Short mmCIF file of C-alpha atoms and ligand atoms in Angstrom, two decimals:
data_model
loop_
_atom_site.label_atom_id
_atom_site.label_comp_id
_atom_site.label_asym_id
_atom_site.label_seq_id
_atom_site.Cartn_x
_atom_site.Cartn_y
_atom_site.Cartn_z
CA MET A 1 131.40 76.72 70.32
CA LEU A 2 131.67 79.98 72.19
CA THR A 3 128.43 81.75 72.83
CA GLU A 4 128.69 85.49 72.78
CA LYS A 5 127.37 87.02 75.95
CA ARG A 6 124.49 89.43 75.44
CA THR A 7 125.64 92.66 76.98
CA THR A 8 123.34 95.12 75.26
CA THR A 9 121.39 97.65 77.28
CA GLU A 10 118.23 95.70 76.43
CA ASP A 11 119.17 92.93 78.83
CA TRP A 12 117.47 94.68 81.74
CA ARG A 13 114.12 94.02 80.06
CA LEU A 14 114.35 90.44 81.35
CA GLY A 15 113.59 91.89 84.78
CA PHE A 16 110.23 93.23 83.64
CA GLN A 17 108.94 89.94 82.23
CA SER A 18 106.23 88.02 84.05
CA LEU A 19 107.01 85.01 86.21
CA GLU A 20 104.06 82.63 86.51
CA THR A 21 105.92 79.61 87.91
CA GLU A 22 105.31 78.92 91.60
CA ILE A 23 107.55 76.54 93.53
CA GLY A 24 105.35 75.77 96.51
CA ASP A 25 107.44 72.94 97.92
CA GLY A 26 110.86 74.10 98.97
CA VAL A 27 113.74 73.14 96.67
CA GLU A 28 117.33 73.00 97.82
CA LEU A 29 119.65 75.25 95.83
CA ALA A 30 123.37 74.96 95.25
CA VAL A 31 125.54 77.46 97.09
CA GLU A 32 128.58 78.90 95.32
CA GLY A 33 131.08 80.04 97.94
CA THR A 34 130.34 79.70 101.64
CA LEU A 35 127.30 80.95 103.50
CA PRO A 36 128.22 82.63 106.80
CA SER A 37 127.34 80.42 109.75
CA ASP A 38 125.35 83.20 111.47
CA LEU A 39 122.92 83.48 108.54
CA GLU A 40 120.19 81.33 110.09
CA GLY A 41 116.84 82.52 108.85
CA THR A 42 114.72 83.38 105.84
CA LEU A 43 114.95 86.25 103.39
CA PHE A 44 111.44 87.18 102.25
CA ARG A 45 111.14 89.26 99.10
CA VAL A 46 108.08 90.54 97.24
CA GLY A 47 107.45 92.29 93.96
CA PRO A 48 105.11 92.40 91.01
CA ALA A 49 105.51 89.14 89.09
CA ARG A 50 102.48 89.12 86.81
CA HIS A 51 102.99 92.05 84.47
CA ASP A 52 100.77 90.46 81.80
CA VAL A 53 97.24 89.46 82.83
CA TYR A 54 95.82 87.01 80.28
CA GLY A 55 97.57 88.74 77.42
CA GLU A 56 97.16 92.32 78.63
CA ARG A 57 100.36 94.02 79.75
CA TYR A 58 100.28 96.47 82.62
CA PRO A 59 101.69 99.88 81.81
CA HIS A 60 103.47 100.59 85.13
CA TRP A 61 106.07 98.75 87.22
CA PHE A 62 103.89 99.11 90.34
CA ASP A 63 100.86 97.33 88.84
CA GLY A 64 101.46 93.59 88.74
CA ASP A 65 100.24 90.94 91.20
CA GLY A 66 102.62 90.34 94.05
CA MET A 67 104.71 87.21 94.42
CA VAL A 68 106.55 86.32 97.62
CA HIS A 69 109.94 84.61 97.43
CA ALA A 70 111.48 82.91 100.46
CA LEU A 71 115.13 81.93 100.69
CA ARG A 72 115.71 79.90 103.82
CA LEU A 73 119.37 79.79 104.82
CA SER A 74 120.41 77.30 107.49
CA GLY A 75 123.58 75.37 108.29
CA GLY A 76 125.23 76.70 105.15
CA ARG A 77 122.43 75.39 102.92
CA ALA A 78 119.71 77.21 100.99
CA GLU A 79 116.09 76.34 100.27
CA TYR A 80 113.79 78.34 98.01
CA ARG A 81 110.08 78.65 97.34
CA ASN A 82 107.85 81.25 95.75
CA ARG A 83 104.11 81.83 95.47
CA PHE A 84 101.77 84.53 94.33
CA VAL A 85 99.77 86.17 97.08
CA ALA A 86 96.26 84.80 96.41
CA THR A 87 94.51 88.15 96.78
CA ASP A 88 90.83 88.67 96.03
CA LYS A 89 91.92 90.61 92.97
CA LYS A 90 94.01 87.80 91.54
CA ARG A 91 91.44 85.12 92.35
CA GLU A 92 88.63 87.07 90.66
CA GLU A 93 90.73 87.78 87.60
CA ASP A 94 91.86 84.15 87.36
CA THR A 95 88.21 83.05 87.54
CA ALA A 96 87.22 85.56 84.86
CA GLY A 97 90.26 84.72 82.72
CA ARG A 98 90.93 88.41 82.13
CA ARG A 99 91.97 91.58 83.83
CA LEU A 100 89.19 93.36 85.77
CA TYR A 101 90.69 95.85 88.21
CA GLY A 102 92.73 98.94 87.81
CA ALA A 103 96.19 99.28 89.29
CA PHE A 104 98.61 102.12 89.93
CA GLY A 105 99.09 102.88 86.23
CA ALA A 106 96.15 100.97 84.70
CA ARG A 107 92.52 102.01 84.74
CA PRO A 108 89.93 99.26 85.33
CA ALA A 109 89.35 97.00 82.30
CA GLY A 110 86.39 96.93 79.94
CA GLY A 111 83.72 99.42 78.92
CA PRO A 112 82.42 102.35 80.99
CA LEU A 113 80.04 100.24 83.14
CA ALA A 114 82.57 97.48 83.77
CA ARG A 115 85.12 100.09 84.76
CA LEU A 116 82.70 101.67 87.21
CA ARG A 117 82.03 98.25 88.78
CA HIS A 118 85.74 97.75 89.41
CA VAL A 119 86.65 101.32 90.26
CA LEU A 120 87.64 100.67 93.88
CA PRO A 121 91.25 99.50 94.08
CA LYS A 122 92.07 95.94 95.12
CA SER A 123 95.38 95.05 96.70
CA ALA A 124 98.05 93.54 94.50
CA ALA A 125 100.10 92.80 97.68
CA ASN A 126 103.29 93.50 95.77
CA THR A 127 105.30 96.11 97.69
CA ASN A 128 106.77 94.82 100.94
CA VAL A 129 106.71 91.70 103.09
CA VAL A 130 107.17 92.18 106.83
CA PHE A 131 107.17 89.78 109.78
CA HIS A 132 105.96 91.24 113.06
CA GLY A 133 103.90 90.06 116.02
CA GLY A 134 103.95 86.49 114.70
CA LYS A 135 102.45 87.42 111.32
CA LEU A 136 103.98 87.62 107.85
CA LEU A 137 102.20 90.38 105.93
CA ALA A 138 102.38 91.22 102.22
CA LEU A 139 101.76 94.94 102.00
CA TRP A 140 100.46 97.38 99.39
CA GLU A 141 99.82 101.01 100.12
CA ALA A 142 96.20 101.39 98.99
CA GLY A 143 94.54 98.61 100.96
CA ARG A 144 94.79 96.19 103.87
CA PRO A 145 97.71 93.75 104.20
CA TRP A 146 97.47 90.13 103.12
CA ARG A 147 98.68 87.53 105.59
CA VAL A 148 100.90 84.75 104.27
CA ASP A 149 102.12 81.55 105.96
CA PRO A 150 105.84 82.14 106.59
CA VAL A 151 106.74 78.49 105.99
CA THR A 152 104.55 77.40 103.05
CA LEU A 153 103.88 80.89 101.60
CA GLU A 154 100.21 79.93 101.26
CA THR A 155 97.88 82.90 101.56
CA ILE A 156 95.93 82.99 104.82
CA GLY A 157 93.73 86.00 104.08
CA GLU A 158 93.33 89.73 104.32
CA ASP A 159 94.30 91.16 107.71
CA ASP A 160 92.30 93.91 109.42
CA MET A 161 95.10 94.88 111.85
CA SER A 162 93.29 93.98 115.09
CA GLY A 163 90.02 95.33 113.70
CA THR A 164 91.42 98.85 113.28
CA MET A 165 91.04 98.83 109.50
CA GLY A 166 87.79 98.79 107.56
CA SER A 167 87.70 97.08 104.17
CA ARG A 168 88.35 100.35 102.36
CA GLN A 169 91.11 101.67 104.58
CA ALA A 170 94.72 101.69 103.49
CA ILE A 171 98.00 101.08 105.27
CA SER A 172 101.40 101.73 103.77
CA ALA A 173 104.01 99.17 102.75
CA HIS A 174 106.67 100.85 104.89
CA PRO A 175 106.12 100.15 108.58
CA LYS A 176 108.94 101.14 110.93
CA LEU A 177 110.27 99.12 113.84
CA ASP A 178 111.16 100.85 117.10
CA ARG A 179 113.71 98.41 118.49
CA ALA A 180 113.59 99.97 121.97
CA THR A 181 109.90 99.16 122.44
CA GLY A 182 109.43 96.38 119.89
CA GLU A 183 106.59 98.43 118.41
CA MET A 184 105.89 98.62 114.71
CA TRP A 185 104.47 101.93 113.51
CA ASN A 186 102.83 102.53 110.16
CA PHE A 187 100.60 105.03 108.41
CA GLY A 188 97.81 104.90 105.86
CA VAL A 189 96.42 107.50 103.47
CA ASP A 190 92.64 107.52 103.13
CA TYR A 191 91.29 109.68 100.31
CA GLY A 192 87.81 111.15 100.26
CA PRO A 193 86.16 114.56 100.31
CA SER A 194 89.10 115.33 102.62
CA THR A 195 92.30 113.30 102.90
CA HIS A 196 93.44 111.82 106.19
CA VAL A 197 96.56 110.03 107.30
CA SER A 198 96.11 107.50 110.09
CA LEU A 199 99.01 106.43 112.29
CA TYR A 200 98.98 102.85 113.55
CA ARG A 201 101.01 101.31 116.37
CA THR A 202 101.40 97.55 116.65
CA THR A 203 102.88 96.07 119.82
CA ALA A 204 105.57 93.39 119.76
CA GLU A 205 102.75 90.91 120.43
CA GLY A 206 100.91 92.03 117.29
CA VAL A 207 98.09 94.14 118.73
CA THR A 208 97.36 97.24 116.64
CA THR A 209 95.79 100.52 117.72
CA ARG A 210 95.13 103.63 115.67
CA GLU A 211 97.06 106.39 117.42
CA ALA A 212 96.04 109.41 115.38
CA LYS A 213 94.11 110.60 112.37
CA LEU A 214 95.64 113.68 110.77
CA ARG A 215 93.98 115.76 108.09
CA ILE A 216 96.22 116.86 105.22
CA ASP A 217 95.31 119.60 102.82
CA PHE A 218 95.31 117.69 99.52
CA GLY A 219 95.12 114.13 98.22
CA ALA A 220 98.85 113.46 98.48
CA MET A 221 100.62 110.31 97.38
CA ILE A 222 102.79 109.29 100.34
CA HIS A 223 104.80 106.08 99.99
CA ASP A 224 106.96 106.04 103.11
CA PHE A 225 107.41 107.84 106.44
CA ALA A 226 109.96 108.01 109.27
CA LEU A 227 110.08 107.20 112.97
CA THR A 228 112.26 108.42 115.82
CA PRO A 229 111.96 107.42 119.50
CA THR A 230 109.77 110.52 120.00
CA ARG A 231 108.07 111.24 116.69
CA ALA A 232 106.41 109.88 113.59
CA VAL A 233 107.34 112.01 110.56
CA LEU A 234 105.34 112.34 107.34
CA ILE A 235 107.00 113.85 104.29
CA VAL A 236 104.28 115.20 102.02
CA ALA A 237 105.79 115.87 98.58
CA PRO A 238 103.67 118.02 96.25
CA ILE A 239 102.34 115.11 94.21
CA GLY A 240 98.73 114.07 94.55
CA LEU A 241 95.23 113.94 93.21
CA PRO A 242 93.23 116.96 92.07
CA ARG A 243 90.47 118.08 94.45
CA ILE A 244 87.85 116.08 92.52
CA PRO A 245 89.62 113.31 90.59
CA LEU A 246 86.71 112.70 88.25
CA GLY A 247 88.63 110.47 85.85
CA LEU A 248 89.74 108.23 88.72
CA MET A 249 86.26 108.14 90.30
CA THR A 250 84.64 107.03 87.06
CA GLY A 251 87.31 104.54 86.02
CA GLN A 252 88.38 106.65 83.04
CA LYS A 253 91.87 107.25 84.40
CA SER A 254 94.29 105.33 86.56
CA TYR A 255 95.52 106.57 89.94
CA GLY A 256 98.97 107.20 88.51
CA ASP A 257 97.64 109.13 85.53
CA SER A 258 95.51 111.24 87.89
CA LEU A 259 98.50 112.39 89.95
CA ARG A 260 99.77 115.92 89.45
CA TRP A 261 103.13 117.40 90.33
CA MET A 262 102.49 120.75 92.06
CA PRO A 263 105.92 122.15 93.00
CA SER A 264 104.54 125.53 94.06
CA ARG A 265 103.07 123.76 97.13
CA GLY A 266 106.54 122.87 98.35
CA THR A 267 107.17 119.71 100.37
CA ALA A 268 105.57 119.68 103.81
CA VAL A 269 107.00 117.74 106.75
CA VAL A 270 104.49 116.86 109.48
CA THR A 271 105.62 115.48 112.83
CA TYR A 272 103.46 113.67 115.38
CA ASP A 273 104.80 113.60 118.94
CA ARG A 274 104.42 110.00 120.16
CA ARG A 275 104.20 111.13 123.81
CA THR A 276 101.96 114.21 123.65
CA GLY A 277 100.15 113.86 120.32
CA GLU A 278 101.33 117.33 119.30
CA VAL A 279 101.35 117.84 115.51
CA ARG A 280 103.80 120.26 113.89
CA ARG A 281 104.30 121.26 110.28
CA TYR A 282 107.54 122.33 108.59
CA ASP A 283 107.69 123.74 105.06
CA ALA A 284 110.54 122.84 102.70
CA ASP A 285 111.26 123.54 99.05
CA ALA A 286 109.63 121.06 96.67
CA PHE A 287 111.29 117.69 96.25
CA MET A 288 110.00 114.25 95.41
CA MET A 289 110.56 111.18 97.54
CA PHE A 290 109.64 107.53 97.71
CA HIS A 291 111.83 106.29 100.55
CA THR A 292 113.19 107.50 103.81
CA VAL A 293 116.50 106.01 104.94
CA ASN A 294 116.08 106.33 108.70
CA ALA A 295 115.40 109.03 111.29
CA PHE A 296 116.57 109.94 114.79
CA ASP A 297 116.45 112.59 117.50
CA ASP A 298 119.49 114.83 117.78
CA GLY A 299 118.94 116.81 120.95
CA ASP A 300 115.83 118.85 120.19
CA ASP A 301 116.30 118.45 116.43
CA VAL A 302 114.72 115.69 114.41
CA VAL A 303 116.91 114.29 111.61
CA VAL A 304 115.40 112.43 108.65
CA ASP A 305 117.56 110.94 105.90
CA LEU A 306 115.80 110.14 102.64
CA CYS A 307 116.35 109.67 98.91
CA ALA A 308 115.34 112.93 97.23
CA TYR A 309 114.40 113.49 93.60
CA GLY A 310 114.31 116.97 92.11
CA ASP A 311 110.94 116.35 90.49
CA ALA A 312 108.35 113.68 89.67
CA GLY A 313 109.83 112.61 86.31
CA VAL A 314 110.50 109.21 87.86
CA MET A 315 106.77 108.37 87.68
CA ARG A 316 106.83 108.48 83.88
CA PHE A 317 110.12 106.57 83.81
CA PHE A 318 108.44 103.53 85.36
CA THR A 319 106.05 103.28 82.41
CA GLU A 320 109.01 103.65 80.06
CA VAL A 321 110.80 100.65 81.54
CA MET A 322 107.63 98.57 81.31
CA ALA A 323 107.39 99.47 77.62
CA GLY A 324 111.04 98.48 77.23
CA ARG A 325 112.19 101.99 76.43
CA GLY A 326 113.53 103.60 79.60
CA TYR A 327 117.04 103.04 80.72
CA ARG A 328 118.49 105.80 82.84
CA LEU A 329 116.55 107.86 85.34
CA PRO A 330 116.19 111.44 84.11
CA ALA A 331 116.75 113.01 87.56
CA PRO A 332 118.09 110.26 89.83
CA PRO A 333 117.71 110.31 93.61
CA ARG A 334 120.48 111.13 96.06
CA PRO A 335 120.68 110.59 99.80
CA SER A 336 119.72 113.78 101.58
CA ARG A 337 119.25 114.92 105.16
CA LEU A 338 116.36 116.94 106.58
CA THR A 339 116.95 118.63 109.90
CA LEU A 340 113.81 119.83 111.70
CA ARG A 341 114.49 122.43 114.38
CA PRO A 342 112.41 123.46 117.40
CA ASP A 343 111.98 126.97 115.91
CA GLY A 344 109.95 125.46 113.08
CA THR A 345 112.63 125.69 110.38
CA VAL A 346 113.84 122.83 108.23
CA SER A 347 117.02 122.49 106.21
CA ARG A 348 117.97 119.95 103.55
CA SER A 349 121.48 118.91 102.59
CA GLN A 350 122.79 116.29 100.20
CA LEU A 351 124.80 113.57 101.93
CA SER A 352 126.59 112.17 98.89
CA GLU A 353 126.91 112.50 95.12
CA THR A 354 126.07 108.80 94.90
CA ILE A 355 122.78 107.98 93.21
CA LEU A 356 120.88 105.82 95.67
CA GLU A 357 117.47 104.15 95.97
CA PHE A 358 115.99 101.37 98.12
CA PRO A 359 117.85 102.69 101.17
CA ARG A 360 118.36 100.57 104.29
CA VAL A 361 120.35 100.85 107.50
CA ALA A 362 121.67 98.22 109.89
CA GLY A 363 118.94 96.98 112.24
CA ARG A 364 120.91 98.16 115.28
CA SER A 365 120.62 101.77 114.05
CA LEU A 366 116.88 101.91 113.32
CA CYS A 367 115.54 105.15 114.89
CA GLN A 368 119.16 105.98 115.91
CA ASP A 369 122.01 107.86 114.27
CA HIS A 370 123.37 105.56 111.55
CA ARG A 371 126.91 105.29 110.14
CA ARG A 372 126.09 103.52 106.88
CA ILE A 373 123.35 103.80 104.28
CA TYR A 374 122.97 100.72 102.11
CA GLY A 375 121.20 100.85 98.78
CA VAL A 376 121.26 100.37 95.04
CA SER A 377 123.11 102.82 92.89
CA GLN A 378 123.24 103.58 89.20
CA ALA A 379 126.57 103.83 87.43
CA GLU A 380 126.94 106.78 85.08
CA ASP A 381 125.96 104.94 81.92
CA ASP A 382 124.03 102.03 83.40
CA PHE A 383 120.49 100.99 84.24
CA PHE A 384 118.86 102.57 87.30
CA LEU A 385 119.11 99.36 89.34
CA SER A 386 122.70 98.31 89.13
CA THR A 387 125.16 98.35 91.98
CA PRO A 388 124.90 97.60 95.73
CA VAL A 389 126.58 100.40 97.63
CA ALA A 390 127.31 101.58 101.16
CA VAL A 391 127.47 105.30 101.88
CA ASP A 392 128.98 107.02 104.91
CA PRO A 393 126.47 109.80 105.64
CA GLU A 394 129.12 111.88 107.40
CA SER A 395 131.79 111.98 104.68
CA GLY A 396 129.74 110.95 101.65
CA LYS A 397 132.31 108.21 100.94
CA THR A 398 130.86 105.33 98.96
CA TRP A 399 131.83 101.67 98.68
CA SER A 400 130.51 99.64 95.72
CA ALA A 401 130.17 95.92 95.10
CA PRO A 402 131.79 94.73 91.87
CA MET A 403 129.19 94.19 89.16
CA GLU A 404 129.58 93.20 85.55
CA ARG A 405 127.72 94.72 82.65
CA GLY A 406 124.19 93.32 82.45
CA GLN A 407 124.00 92.50 86.17
CA TYR A 408 121.29 94.35 88.06
CA ALA A 409 120.86 94.36 91.83
CA GLY A 410 117.65 94.90 93.75
CA GLU A 411 117.21 96.20 97.28
CA VAL A 412 120.08 95.31 99.63
CA VAL A 413 118.85 93.81 102.91
CA PRO A 414 121.32 94.19 105.80
CA VAL A 415 121.48 91.37 108.33
CA THR A 416 123.34 92.23 111.54
CA LYS A 417 126.24 89.88 112.25
CA THR A 418 126.34 88.08 115.57
CA GLY A 419 127.88 90.35 118.19
CA ALA A 420 128.05 93.37 115.87
CA THR A 421 129.13 96.67 117.41
CA SER A 422 129.20 98.80 114.25
CA ASP A 423 126.92 99.48 111.29
CA ASP A 424 129.20 97.83 108.76
CA GLU A 425 129.16 94.49 110.61
CA VAL A 426 126.32 93.21 108.45
CA TRP A 427 125.72 90.66 105.75
CA LEU A 428 124.07 92.24 102.74
CA LEU A 429 121.54 90.13 100.85
CA THR A 430 120.49 91.17 97.37
CA LEU A 431 118.76 89.48 94.44
CA VAL A 432 120.73 90.11 91.27
CA LEU A 433 119.54 89.60 87.72
CA ASP A 434 122.49 88.35 85.70
CA ALA A 435 121.01 89.05 82.29
CA PRO A 436 123.82 87.59 80.13
CA ALA A 437 123.56 84.36 82.14
CA GLY A 438 119.75 84.49 81.96
CA ARG A 439 119.33 83.91 85.69
CA SER A 440 118.63 85.56 89.01
CA GLU A 441 120.77 84.84 92.03
CA LEU A 442 121.01 85.74 95.66
CA ARG A 443 124.32 87.35 96.49
CA VAL A 444 125.61 87.60 100.04
CA LEU A 445 128.03 90.49 100.49
CA ASP A 446 130.10 91.43 103.52
CA GLY A 447 129.39 94.94 104.81
CA GLU A 448 133.00 95.06 106.03
CA GLY A 449 134.32 94.31 102.52
CA LEU A 450 131.66 95.13 99.95
CA GLU A 451 134.24 95.68 97.23
CA ALA A 452 135.58 92.12 97.52
CA GLY A 453 132.43 90.72 95.93
CA PRO A 454 130.01 88.10 97.25
CA VAL A 455 131.04 85.57 99.87
CA ALA A 456 128.26 83.34 98.57
CA THR A 457 126.06 83.25 95.47
CA ILE A 458 122.92 81.15 95.14
CA PRO A 459 121.51 80.80 91.61
CA LEU A 460 117.70 80.66 91.57
CA PRO A 461 115.65 78.30 89.39
CA HIS A 462 114.15 81.18 87.37
CA VAL A 463 114.49 84.85 86.55
CA VAL A 464 112.82 86.83 89.31
CA PRO A 465 111.19 90.02 88.03
CA PHE A 466 112.61 93.17 89.61
CA GLY A 467 110.89 93.43 92.98
CA PHE A 468 110.58 96.09 95.60
CA HIS A 469 111.23 95.20 99.21
CA GLY A 470 111.93 92.38 101.61
CA ASN A 471 113.15 91.48 105.04
CA TRP A 472 115.25 88.95 106.86
CA VAL A 473 113.62 86.94 109.65
CA ARG A 474 115.75 84.88 112.00
CA SER A 475 114.90 81.15 112.29
CA SER A 476 114.26 81.57 116.02
CA GLN A 477 111.32 83.88 115.23
CA LEU A 478 109.67 81.54 112.73
CA PRO A 479 107.65 78.35 113.22
CA SER A 480 109.75 75.29 112.29
FE1 FE2 B 501 108.89 101.31 98.73
#
């Protein structure tokens, strides 16, 4: 009997269901096609996997407890495991058998006193997973990182970044690697009577120092930043907390519900000179942003590519998808270029008509001029996560991977091919939800022939909820 494939728009809802199953011992997976011989390493991915805590569904995509997935590729074979990050938050809630803490879009649980008790945020460790200085860290932007064993995925504990971070300090989920120095830079937003952004530098050996503490003039939400060989760049979109966020402080409102879009402020760009410590501010028209693409120095100019939204409507959209209602982004993001000039002016231009989120560039071009932007696009009438694409920032030309209806791709992770001399000599690794087939799979695409479809596909043992970010780590960097 033929089974009719489900190809309704509702299929994407599979990607917002909880996954509770942990496969702690690696299982070998079948490979369809042929894995490239130079893919020797592990793809780590993280995302919210527990959207329902003991019967209570979170309202926002950013809320759920983080689960790390590891796909180890070696000798043409694939091994998979996945575990939740055993954060304090998850352990306490598992012990209590109910939700306790607030999250991005959820206020703390219970009555007024219980909410007050749990008003300080606790990391869900669900946003990015990064290996640097010998440590695998699961990151979240409102707290300290959680360290995870890169082989077993067992949680080691919270990490204080060489003692630079107190228990209530935050560090973002978007550190940037400077390949020339091997340094990893990151920032953290600390709210209080005044809001400060700290800049952190971690050496290749894993030693962190706090380089600067910059005051910003309101309680901005800042998800990502940019790095060039000479500067760290903060893009401060006009979205943030009111001066006294009473509802948030008393547990009556969530962080997300406390945020306000204030376009009359414009979007500020703040640069920190890595050599001199000089801080400069540039004022641009208001736009909203989650992710930068990459940044570089162009003579005396600083160039920052990013995915720009016209407004903050996207925040509401992420509650719509969790409720099973949202489908298409109201004002989708497009790759754009900021040019900061020595005279203090800034210009913004759109690089392509292509809708693009989760932007990445080839590792060889980090902090340098890049020739390709990789990301996930949205077809005209499709769900916001749909198609892996490559964009030429110079011409705006776009190449798309073939996708069938009901197939949804997450972030595309570029892995530089052995001996690569150009930005398209990469393997592109993306987790795809094939909703009609009821499965998730890793697809390996060729950056030199994206449109030909995957060179290898690896079906996973379960549907992986839509995640956020991940990274490829070569076998030679990992313990055996
Ligand atoms: Fe992000």
